[in-house]
mmCIF file of C-alpha atoms in Angstrom:
data_model
loop_
_atom_site.group_PDB
_atom_site.id
_atom_site.type_symbol
_atom_site.label_atom_id
_atom_site.label_comp_id
_atom_site.label_asym_id
_atom_site.label_seq_id
_atom_site.Cartn_x
_atom_site.Cartn_y
_atom_site.Cartn_z
ATOM 1 C CA MET A 1 -0.146 -0.180 0.146
ATOM 2 C CA ALA A 2 1.742 3.192 -1.103
ATOM 3 C CA PRO A 3 2.216 5.983 1.613
ATOM 4 C CA ILE A 4 -0.460 8.914 2.292
ATOM 5 C CA GLN A 5 1.259 11.423 0.859
ATOM 6 C CA PRO A 6 0.816 14.964 2.939
ATOM 7 C CA PRO A 7 -1.218 17.721 1.294
ATOM 8 C CA LEU A 8 0.941 20.018 -0.865
ATOM 9 C CA TYR A 9 -1.063 23.381 0.769
ATOM 10 C CA PRO A 10 -1.162 24.045 4.583
ATOM 11 C CA LEU A 11 -4.538 25.605 4.009
ATOM 12 C CA SER A 12 -7.548 25.165 2.168
ATOM 13 C CA ILE A 13 -8.894 27.969 -0.247
ATOM 14 C CA LEU A 14 -11.511 28.519 2.919
ATOM 15 C CA SER A 15 -9.279 29.077 5.534
ATOM 16 C CA SER A 16 -7.272 31.213 3.236
ATOM 17 C CA HIS A 17 -10.316 33.530 3.225
ATOM 18 C CA LEU A 18 -11.137 33.344 6.588
ATOM 19 C CA VAL A 19 -7.463 34.344 7.628
ATOM 20 C CA GLY A 20 -7.045 37.173 5.125
ATOM 21 C CA LEU A 21 -10.374 38.074 6.659
ATOM 22 C CA SER A 22 -8.947 37.924 9.914
ATOM 23 C CA PHE A 23 -5.882 39.995 8.993
ATOM 24 C CA GLY A 24 -7.764 42.768 7.281
ATOM 25 C CA SER A 25 -10.144 43.079 10.361
ATOM 26 C CA SER A 26 -7.550 42.745 12.934
ATOM 27 C CA TYR A 27 -5.736 45.976 11.538
ATOM 28 C CA VAL A 28 -9.306 47.931 11.223
ATOM 29 C CA VAL A 29 -10.104 46.829 14.548
ATOM 30 C CA SER A 30 -6.695 47.639 16.359
ATOM 31 C CA LEU A 31 -8.221 51.478 15.798
ATOM 32 C CA TYR A 32 -10.827 51.057 17.841
ATOM 33 C CA LEU A 33 -9.720 48.837 20.776
ATOM 34 C CA VAL A 34 -7.117 51.435 22.162
ATOM 35 C CA LYS A 35 -8.960 54.108 23.757
ATOM 36 C CA ASN A 36 -6.852 57.058 22.916
ATOM 37 C CA ALA A 37 -7.000 55.524 19.041
ATOM 38 C CA ARG A 38 -10.976 56.485 18.850
ATOM 39 C CA LEU A 39 -12.411 59.443 17.332
ATOM 40 C CA ARG A 40 -14.467 61.518 19.530
ATOM 41 C CA PHE A 41 -17.026 64.055 17.711
ATOM 42 C CA SER A 42 -17.628 67.227 19.308
ATOM 43 C CA SER A 43 -18.941 70.808 17.245
ATOM 44 C CA GLU A 44 -16.506 72.531 19.854
ATOM 45 C CA LYS A 45 -14.319 74.317 17.676
ATOM 46 C CA THR A 46 -10.391 75.209 18.480
ATOM 47 C CA ASP A 47 -8.524 78.405 18.468
ATOM 48 C CA ALA A 48 -7.100 78.652 14.817
ATOM 49 C CA ARG A 49 -4.260 80.469 15.882
ATOM 50 C CA HIS A 50 -2.645 77.292 17.121
ATOM 51 C CA SER A 51 -4.723 74.248 15.397
ATOM 52 C CA ASN A 52 -6.587 73.519 12.789
ATOM 53 C CA VAL A 53 -7.364 70.151 13.984
ATOM 54 C CA LEU A 54 -10.207 69.731 16.879
ATOM 55 C CA PRO A 55 -9.131 67.208 19.423
ATOM 56 C CA GLY A 56 -10.250 63.391 19.307
ATOM 57 C CA SER A 57 -10.430 63.928 15.339
ATOM 58 C CA ARG A 58 -8.969 61.702 12.853
ATOM 59 C CA ASP A 59 -6.080 64.110 12.356
ATOM 60 C CA ASP A 60 -5.384 64.840 15.928
ATOM 61 C CA PRO A 61 -1.772 63.795 16.455
ATOM 62 C CA ALA A 62 -2.446 62.142 19.706
ATOM 63 C CA VAL A 63 -5.105 60.154 17.522
ATOM 64 C CA ILE A 64 -2.453 59.334 14.726
ATOM 65 C CA ARG A 65 -0.102 58.423 17.508
ATOM 66 C CA ALA A 66 -2.611 55.782 18.974
ATOM 67 C CA ARG A 67 -3.579 54.780 15.505
ATOM 68 C CA LEU A 68 -0.235 54.010 14.318
ATOM 69 C CA THR A 69 0.930 52.064 17.657
ATOM 70 C CA ALA A 70 -2.175 49.980 17.347
ATOM 71 C CA ALA A 71 -1.995 49.100 13.616
ATOM 72 C CA THR A 72 2.140 48.110 14.493
ATOM 73 C CA PHE A 73 1.215 45.435 16.776
ATOM 74 C CA ALA A 74 -1.767 44.421 14.642
ATOM 75 C CA THR A 75 1.178 44.296 11.847
ATOM 76 C CA LEU A 76 3.258 42.605 13.629
ATOM 77 C CA LEU A 77 0.727 40.085 15.122
ATOM 78 C CA ASN A 78 -0.291 39.245 11.230
ATOM 79 C CA CYS A 79 3.008 38.626 10.606
ATOM 80 C CA GLY A 80 3.692 36.850 13.690
ATOM 81 C CA ILE A 81 1.143 34.282 12.009
ATOM 82 C CA VAL A 82 2.422 33.976 9.191
ATOM 83 C CA TYR A 83 5.644 32.558 10.772
ATOM 84 C CA VAL A 84 3.807 30.332 12.887
ATOM 85 C CA LEU A 85 2.174 28.508 9.585
ATOM 86 C CA ILE A 86 5.418 28.694 7.968
ATOM 87 C CA ALA A 87 6.949 26.952 10.507
ATOM 88 C CA ARG A 88 4.050 24.270 11.248
ATOM 89 C CA SER A 89 4.128 23.413 7.417
ATOM 90 C CA THR A 90 7.420 22.908 6.625
ATOM 91 C CA ALA A 91 10.622 20.676 7.083
ATOM 92 C CA PRO A 92 12.424 21.226 10.453
ATOM 93 C CA SER A 93 15.747 21.380 8.522
ATOM 94 C CA PHE A 94 14.257 24.663 6.752
ATOM 95 C CA ASP A 95 14.881 27.766 7.518
ATOM 96 C CA SER A 96 11.610 29.501 8.497
ATOM 97 C CA PHE A 97 12.455 32.777 9.091
ATOM 98 C CA ALA A 98 13.859 32.766 5.633
ATOM 99 C CA SER A 99 10.939 31.333 4.234
ATOM 100 C CA THR A 100 8.695 34.363 6.022
ATOM 101 C CA LEU A 101 10.514 37.136 4.938
ATOM 102 C CA ALA A 102 10.681 35.396 1.585
ATOM 103 C CA ILE A 103 6.844 35.128 1.361
ATOM 104 C CA LEU A 104 6.106 38.702 2.813
ATOM 105 C CA GLY A 105 8.415 40.173 0.327
ATOM 106 C CA VAL A 106 11.403 41.416 2.422
ATOM 107 C CA ARG A 107 13.448 42.003 -0.342
ATOM 108 C CA TRP A 108 14.806 44.466 -3.155
ATOM 109 C CA PRO A 109 12.720 43.869 -6.585
ATOM 110 C CA ASP A 110 14.922 42.664 -9.620
ATOM 111 C CA ARG A 111 14.377 45.759 -11.912
ATOM 112 C CA ILE A 112 13.742 49.564 -10.229
ATOM 113 C CA LEU A 113 11.330 49.830 -13.501
ATOM 114 C CA SER A 114 8.619 47.839 -11.210
ATOM 115 C CA CYS A 115 8.965 50.766 -8.923
ATOM 116 C CA LEU A 116 8.556 53.564 -12.073
ATOM 117 C CA GLN A 117 5.814 51.907 -13.681
ATOM 118 C CA THR A 118 2.652 52.974 -11.606
ATOM 119 C CA PRO A 119 3.563 56.961 -12.078
ATOM 120 C CA LEU A 120 3.198 56.455 -15.866
ATOM 121 C CA LEU A 121 -0.612 56.236 -14.772
ATOM 122 C CA PHE A 122 -0.184 59.906 -13.200
ATOM 123 C CA LEU A 123 1.328 61.445 -16.395
ATOM 124 C CA GLY A 124 -1.859 63.831 -16.802
ATOM 125 C CA PRO A 125 -1.665 64.725 -13.445
ATOM 126 C CA LEU A 126 1.990 65.568 -13.194
ATOM 127 C CA TYR A 127 1.728 67.392 -16.519
ATOM 128 C CA GLY A 128 -1.013 69.573 -15.035
ATOM 129 C CA SER A 129 1.350 70.011 -11.943
ATOM 130 C CA TYR A 130 4.227 71.047 -14.361
ATOM 131 C CA LEU A 131 1.515 73.897 -16.111
ATOM 132 C CA ALA A 132 1.072 75.079 -12.647
ATOM 133 C CA GLY A 133 4.640 74.782 -11.869
ATOM 134 C CA THR A 134 4.627 73.114 -8.774
ATOM 135 C CA LEU A 135 6.948 70.675 -9.754
ATOM 136 C CA PRO A 136 10.392 70.350 -7.869
ATOM 137 C CA GLY A 137 12.585 72.725 -9.386
ATOM 138 C CA GLN A 138 9.193 75.394 -10.682
ATOM 139 C CA SER A 139 8.714 78.646 -9.537
ATOM 140 C CA ASN A 140 5.936 77.715 -7.466
ATOM 141 C CA TYR A 141 7.506 74.755 -5.913
ATOM 142 C CA SER A 142 9.098 75.187 -2.189
ATOM 143 C CA PHE A 143 11.094 72.529 -0.688
ATOM 144 C CA ASN A 144 9.880 73.606 2.927
ATOM 145 C CA ARG A 145 6.717 73.745 2.088
ATOM 146 C CA ASP A 146 5.874 70.983 -0.534
ATOM 147 C CA PHE A 147 8.271 68.387 0.822
ATOM 148 C CA LEU A 148 9.738 68.896 4.344
ATOM 149 C CA GLY A 149 5.567 70.226 5.611
ATOM 150 C CA LEU A 150 4.639 66.700 3.614
ATOM 151 C CA PHE A 151 6.522 64.350 5.535
ATOM 152 C CA SER A 152 7.791 66.508 9.154
ATOM 153 C CA ASN A 153 4.061 66.390 10.791
ATOM 154 C CA TRP A 154 2.066 63.229 12.165
ATOM 155 C CA GLN A 155 -0.632 63.329 9.056
ATOM 156 C CA GLY A 156 2.342 63.207 6.909
ATOM 157 C CA PHE A 157 4.111 60.510 8.694
ATOM 158 C CA ARG A 158 0.272 58.619 8.625
ATOM 159 C CA ASN A 159 -0.474 59.414 5.069
ATOM 160 C CA TYR A 160 2.779 59.104 3.427
ATOM 161 C CA VAL A 161 5.414 56.586 5.695
ATOM 162 C CA TRP A 162 3.918 54.274 8.442
ATOM 163 C CA GLY A 163 0.118 53.999 6.960
ATOM 164 C CA PRO A 164 1.421 52.670 3.295
ATOM 165 C CA LEU A 165 4.062 50.416 5.095
ATOM 166 C CA THR A 166 1.817 48.490 7.347
ATOM 167 C CA GLU A 167 -1.195 48.290 5.314
ATOM 168 C CA GLU A 168 1.155 46.893 2.306
ATOM 169 C CA ILE A 169 2.889 44.510 4.878
ATOM 170 C CA VAL A 170 -0.482 43.668 5.848
ATOM 171 C CA PHE A 171 -3.104 43.807 2.837
ATOM 172 C CA ARG A 172 -0.849 42.570 0.461
ATOM 173 C CA ALA A 173 2.182 40.492 1.776
ATOM 174 C CA CYS A 174 0.157 38.762 4.665
ATOM 175 C CA VAL A 175 -3.157 38.075 2.967
ATOM 176 C CA LEU A 176 -1.785 37.390 -0.367
ATOM 177 C CA SER A 177 0.578 34.643 1.164
ATOM 178 C CA VAL A 178 -2.331 33.035 2.959
ATOM 179 C CA TYR A 179 -3.791 32.675 -0.557
ATOM 180 C CA ALA A 180 -0.947 31.310 -1.570
ATOM 181 C CA MET A 181 -0.343 28.460 1.029
ATOM 182 C CA GLY A 182 -3.996 27.518 -0.333
ATOM 183 C CA GLY A 183 -3.310 27.150 -3.484
ATOM 184 C CA ALA A 184 -5.223 30.001 -4.951
ATOM 185 C CA SER A 185 -4.182 30.556 -8.561
ATOM 186 C CA ARG A 186 -2.429 34.436 -8.882
ATOM 187 C CA TRP A 187 -5.191 35.825 -10.726
ATOM 188 C CA ARG A 188 -7.958 34.517 -7.744
ATOM 189 C CA MET A 189 -5.246 36.193 -5.982
ATOM 190 C CA ILE A 190 -5.534 39.635 -7.637
ATOM 191 C CA ALA A 191 -9.522 39.343 -7.608
ATOM 192 C CA PHE A 192 -9.679 38.326 -3.540
ATOM 193 C CA ALA A 193 -7.170 40.272 -1.837
ATOM 194 C CA PRO A 194 -8.236 43.385 -3.046
ATOM 195 C CA LEU A 195 -11.533 43.336 -1.575
ATOM 196 C CA ILE A 196 -9.830 42.799 1.875
ATOM 197 C CA PHE A 197 -8.506 45.798 1.108
ATOM 198 C CA GLY A 198 -11.225 48.055 0.199
ATOM 199 C CA LEU A 199 -13.658 46.656 2.900
ATOM 200 C CA ALA A 200 -10.985 47.494 4.702
ATOM 201 C CA HIS A 201 -11.641 51.181 4.150
ATOM 202 C CA VAL A 202 -15.679 50.868 5.190
ATOM 203 C CA HIS A 203 -15.160 52.063 8.442
ATOM 204 C CA HIS A 204 -13.930 55.274 7.174
ATOM 205 C CA ALA A 205 -17.970 56.199 6.619
ATOM 206 C CA TRP A 206 -18.366 56.557 10.660
ATOM 207 C CA ASP A 207 -16.269 59.335 10.271
ATOM 208 C CA THR A 208 -17.614 61.132 7.632
ATOM 209 C CA TYR A 209 -21.009 60.888 9.159
ATOM 210 C CA ASN A 210 -20.060 61.935 12.520
ATOM 211 C CA ARG A 211 -18.022 65.176 10.306
ATOM 212 C CA LEU A 212 -20.762 66.192 8.463
ATOM 213 C CA GLY A 213 -23.308 66.706 11.585
ATOM 214 C CA ARG A 214 -25.406 62.801 11.337
ATOM 215 C CA THR A 215 -28.026 64.378 9.692
ATOM 216 C CA GLN A 216 -29.777 62.460 6.862
ATOM 217 C CA ASP A 217 -27.669 64.681 3.959
ATOM 218 C CA ALA A 218 -24.696 63.514 6.077
ATOM 219 C CA LEU A 219 -25.802 59.499 6.113
ATOM 220 C CA LYS A 220 -25.933 60.019 2.404
ATOM 221 C CA ARG A 221 -22.765 61.703 1.627
ATOM 222 C CA ALA A 222 -21.029 59.439 3.861
ATOM 223 C CA ALA A 223 -22.359 56.363 1.673
ATOM 224 C CA LEU A 224 -21.399 58.103 -1.740
ATOM 225 C CA SER A 225 -18.317 58.896 -0.406
ATOM 226 C CA THR A 226 -17.434 55.123 0.914
ATOM 227 C CA ILE A 227 -18.439 53.856 -1.991
ATOM 228 C CA PHE A 228 -16.479 55.398 -3.767
ATOM 229 C CA GLN A 229 -13.709 54.956 -2.079
ATOM 230 C CA THR A 230 -14.167 51.320 -1.802
ATOM 231 C CA LEU A 231 -14.224 50.699 -5.430
ATOM 232 C CA TYR A 232 -11.189 53.188 -5.521
ATOM 233 C CA THR A 233 -9.145 50.977 -3.056
ATOM 234 C CA THR A 234 -10.345 47.786 -4.306
ATOM 235 C CA LEU A 235 -8.766 49.083 -7.902
ATOM 236 C CA PHE A 236 -5.834 49.876 -6.053
ATOM 237 C CA GLY A 237 -5.311 46.640 -4.653
ATOM 238 C CA ALA A 238 -5.746 45.014 -7.720
ATOM 239 C CA HIS A 239 -3.097 46.937 -9.058
ATOM 240 C CA THR A 240 -0.587 46.623 -5.700
ATOM 241 C CA SER A 241 -1.421 42.978 -5.738
ATOM 242 C CA TYR A 242 -0.102 42.440 -9.095
ATOM 243 C CA LEU A 243 2.973 44.228 -8.705
ATOM 244 C CA PHE A 244 3.845 42.164 -5.676
ATOM 245 C CA LEU A 245 2.872 39.058 -6.664
ATOM 246 C CA ARG A 246 5.198 39.578 -10.142
ATOM 247 C CA THR A 247 8.202 41.186 -7.936
ATOM 248 C CA SER A 248 8.006 39.201 -4.885
ATOM 249 C CA SER A 249 8.946 42.176 -3.162
ATOM 250 C CA LEU A 250 6.782 44.736 -0.951
ATOM 251 C CA ILE A 251 9.268 47.920 -2.561
ATOM 252 C CA PRO A 252 6.814 48.125 -5.724
ATOM 253 C CA PRO A 253 3.578 48.598 -4.275
ATOM 254 C CA LEU A 254 4.927 50.278 -1.103
ATOM 255 C CA THR A 255 6.432 52.965 -3.659
ATOM 256 C CA ALA A 256 2.831 52.624 -5.551
ATOM 257 C CA HIS A 257 1.223 53.251 -2.375
ATOM 258 C CA VAL A 258 3.001 56.348 -0.874
ATOM 259 C CA PHE A 259 2.988 58.000 -4.783
ATOM 260 C CA CYS A 260 -0.496 57.551 -5.115
ATOM 261 C CA ASN A 261 -1.373 58.932 -1.624
ATOM 262 C CA ILE A 262 0.785 62.200 -2.899
ATOM 263 C CA MET A 263 -0.725 62.913 -5.705
ATOM 264 C CA GLY A 264 -4.574 61.859 -4.334
ATOM 265 C CA ILE A 265 -7.300 61.528 -7.184
ATOM 266 C CA PRO A 266 -6.640 62.692 -10.879
ATOM 267 C CA GLN A 267 -8.487 66.002 -11.130
ATOM 268 C CA LEU A 268 -8.676 66.139 -15.259
ATOM 269 C CA GLN A 269 -11.633 68.407 -15.199
ATOM 270 C CA SER A 270 -10.240 70.938 -12.693
ATOM 271 C CA GLU A 271 -6.534 70.906 -14.535
ATOM 272 C CA THR A 272 -8.965 71.944 -17.572
ATOM 273 C CA ARG A 273 -10.555 74.745 -16.664
ATOM 274 C CA ARG A 274 -7.763 76.333 -15.047
ATOM 275 C CA PHE A 275 -5.369 75.600 -17.800
ATOM 276 C CA PRO A 276 -8.484 75.919 -20.755
ATOM 277 C CA GLU A 277 -5.829 76.952 -23.455
ATOM 278 C CA LYS A 278 -4.181 73.553 -22.424
ATOM 279 C CA LYS A 279 -7.333 71.124 -22.807
ATOM 280 C CA THR A 280 -6.782 68.616 -25.452
ATOM 281 C CA THR A 281 -3.202 68.927 -24.454
ATOM 282 C CA ILE A 282 -3.963 67.798 -21.270
ATOM 283 C CA ILE A 283 -6.237 65.574 -22.337
ATOM 284 C CA ALA A 284 -4.135 63.698 -24.596
ATOM 285 C CA VAL A 285 -1.352 63.164 -21.901
ATOM 286 C CA TYR A 286 -4.029 61.219 -19.776
ATOM 287 C CA VAL A 287 -4.490 59.059 -22.188
ATOM 288 C CA ILE A 288 -0.894 58.691 -23.136
ATOM 289 C CA GLY A 289 -0.263 58.102 -19.172
ATOM 290 C CA ILE A 290 -2.966 55.294 -19.338
ATOM 291 C CA ALA A 291 -1.474 53.933 -22.907
ATOM 292 C CA LEU A 292 2.197 54.128 -21.321
ATOM 293 C CA PHE A 293 0.992 52.437 -17.784
ATOM 294 C CA ALA A 294 -0.933 49.232 -19.756
ATOM 295 C CA TYR A 295 2.024 49.032 -22.143
ATOM 296 C CA THR A 296 4.926 48.755 -19.612
ATOM 297 C CA LEU A 297 2.422 46.653 -17.004
ATOM 298 C CA VAL A 298 4.301 43.287 -18.019
ATOM 299 C CA PRO A 299 7.849 43.903 -19.337
ATOM 300 C CA TRP A 300 8.356 46.831 -16.493
ATOM 301 C CA THR A 301 7.507 44.199 -13.531
ATOM 302 C CA GLU A 302 9.554 40.677 -15.144
ATOM 303 C CA SER A 303 11.182 38.991 -12.024
ATOM 304 C CA PRO A 304 12.562 35.967 -12.878
ATOM 305 C CA THR A 305 13.197 35.061 -9.050
ATOM 306 C CA SER A 306 9.502 36.068 -8.153
ATOM 307 C CA LEU A 307 8.254 32.736 -5.824
ATOM 308 C CA TYR A 308 4.611 34.174 -6.959
ATOM 309 C CA TRP A 309 4.667 34.257 -10.278
ATOM 310 C CA ARG A 310 4.957 30.771 -11.052
ATOM 311 C CA ALA A 311 2.295 27.672 -10.834
ATOM 312 C CA PRO A 312 0.406 27.064 -7.615
ATOM 313 C CA GLU A 313 2.999 24.191 -6.862
ATOM 314 C CA ALA A 314 6.314 25.250 -7.931
ATOM 315 C CA PHE A 315 5.796 28.189 -5.145
ATOM 316 C CA TRP A 316 4.741 26.265 -2.584
ATOM 317 C CA ARG A 317 8.002 23.706 -3.436
ATOM 318 C CA ALA A 318 10.228 26.175 -3.223
ATOM 319 C CA VAL A 319 9.264 27.487 0.190
ATOM 320 C CA VAL A 320 8.781 24.507 2.163
ATOM 321 C CA GLY A 321 12.021 22.802 0.079
ATOM 322 C CA THR A 322 10.490 19.796 -1.026
ATOM 323 C CA SER A 323 11.079 18.420 -4.685
#
């Protein structure tokens, strides 16, 4: 009688869904478990000479510090769970810690072009900034205001440093790793993982509803903004998931996340109104940027050493060191 072979994958697809959802949920729930991280809503106004942020609001430095601390602990917890899953599934002679680092994308990408691919999508907005003279080196650009001012406060640190880093670790590295442990194909991972990322932003509706006065109109506006944000973040999550799977590195999705947070939502209508004489050129540059983004999506992200961009069997055999 032939010996029973152990399963190739340590998780089922259902387990991958549940663990992935628990990762996303733990990240969001951590923001509300800590007392100082919870938002407080009040009609009280602060002295504009000292602060334009209400105490207890989302942009209150004390709230930001508490939330970043909570998110950090949630991120470390989720990475620890990935390590435990790896350690329980690999042979005793295999380096579980090194496998965890590899599976979480802690490495430089094979090609630096993979970090430059996302900005092509923002070629139109960058051209709008050029027309406004706000790009580095132009007349309306200030290093102190537009760079140091962006990163030297708690809001900037949250939006452009620690927030993107912890989110990419949890919603890309951790979530995609458990889908890989369940044997999900790369296209299923690109489809499922971003949904967790998008749903993780639904809680912002509560903040919006309260800030706008808890009226019926506030409820409608909160619902609409949340639907848009969920769709936008889901699409963005699909792109960064693709970058992570293609490169097996956190660096490309992280740089894309930071860049997109800095650029914000493209404002085509606003730019054409501001520069009506350049309307046709602005639209053309937007279209060219989208075309270049699509054209370079595969060649610029090519990574021969990617653990993920293979058949699922080859991926898991590489991680556990089996033949």
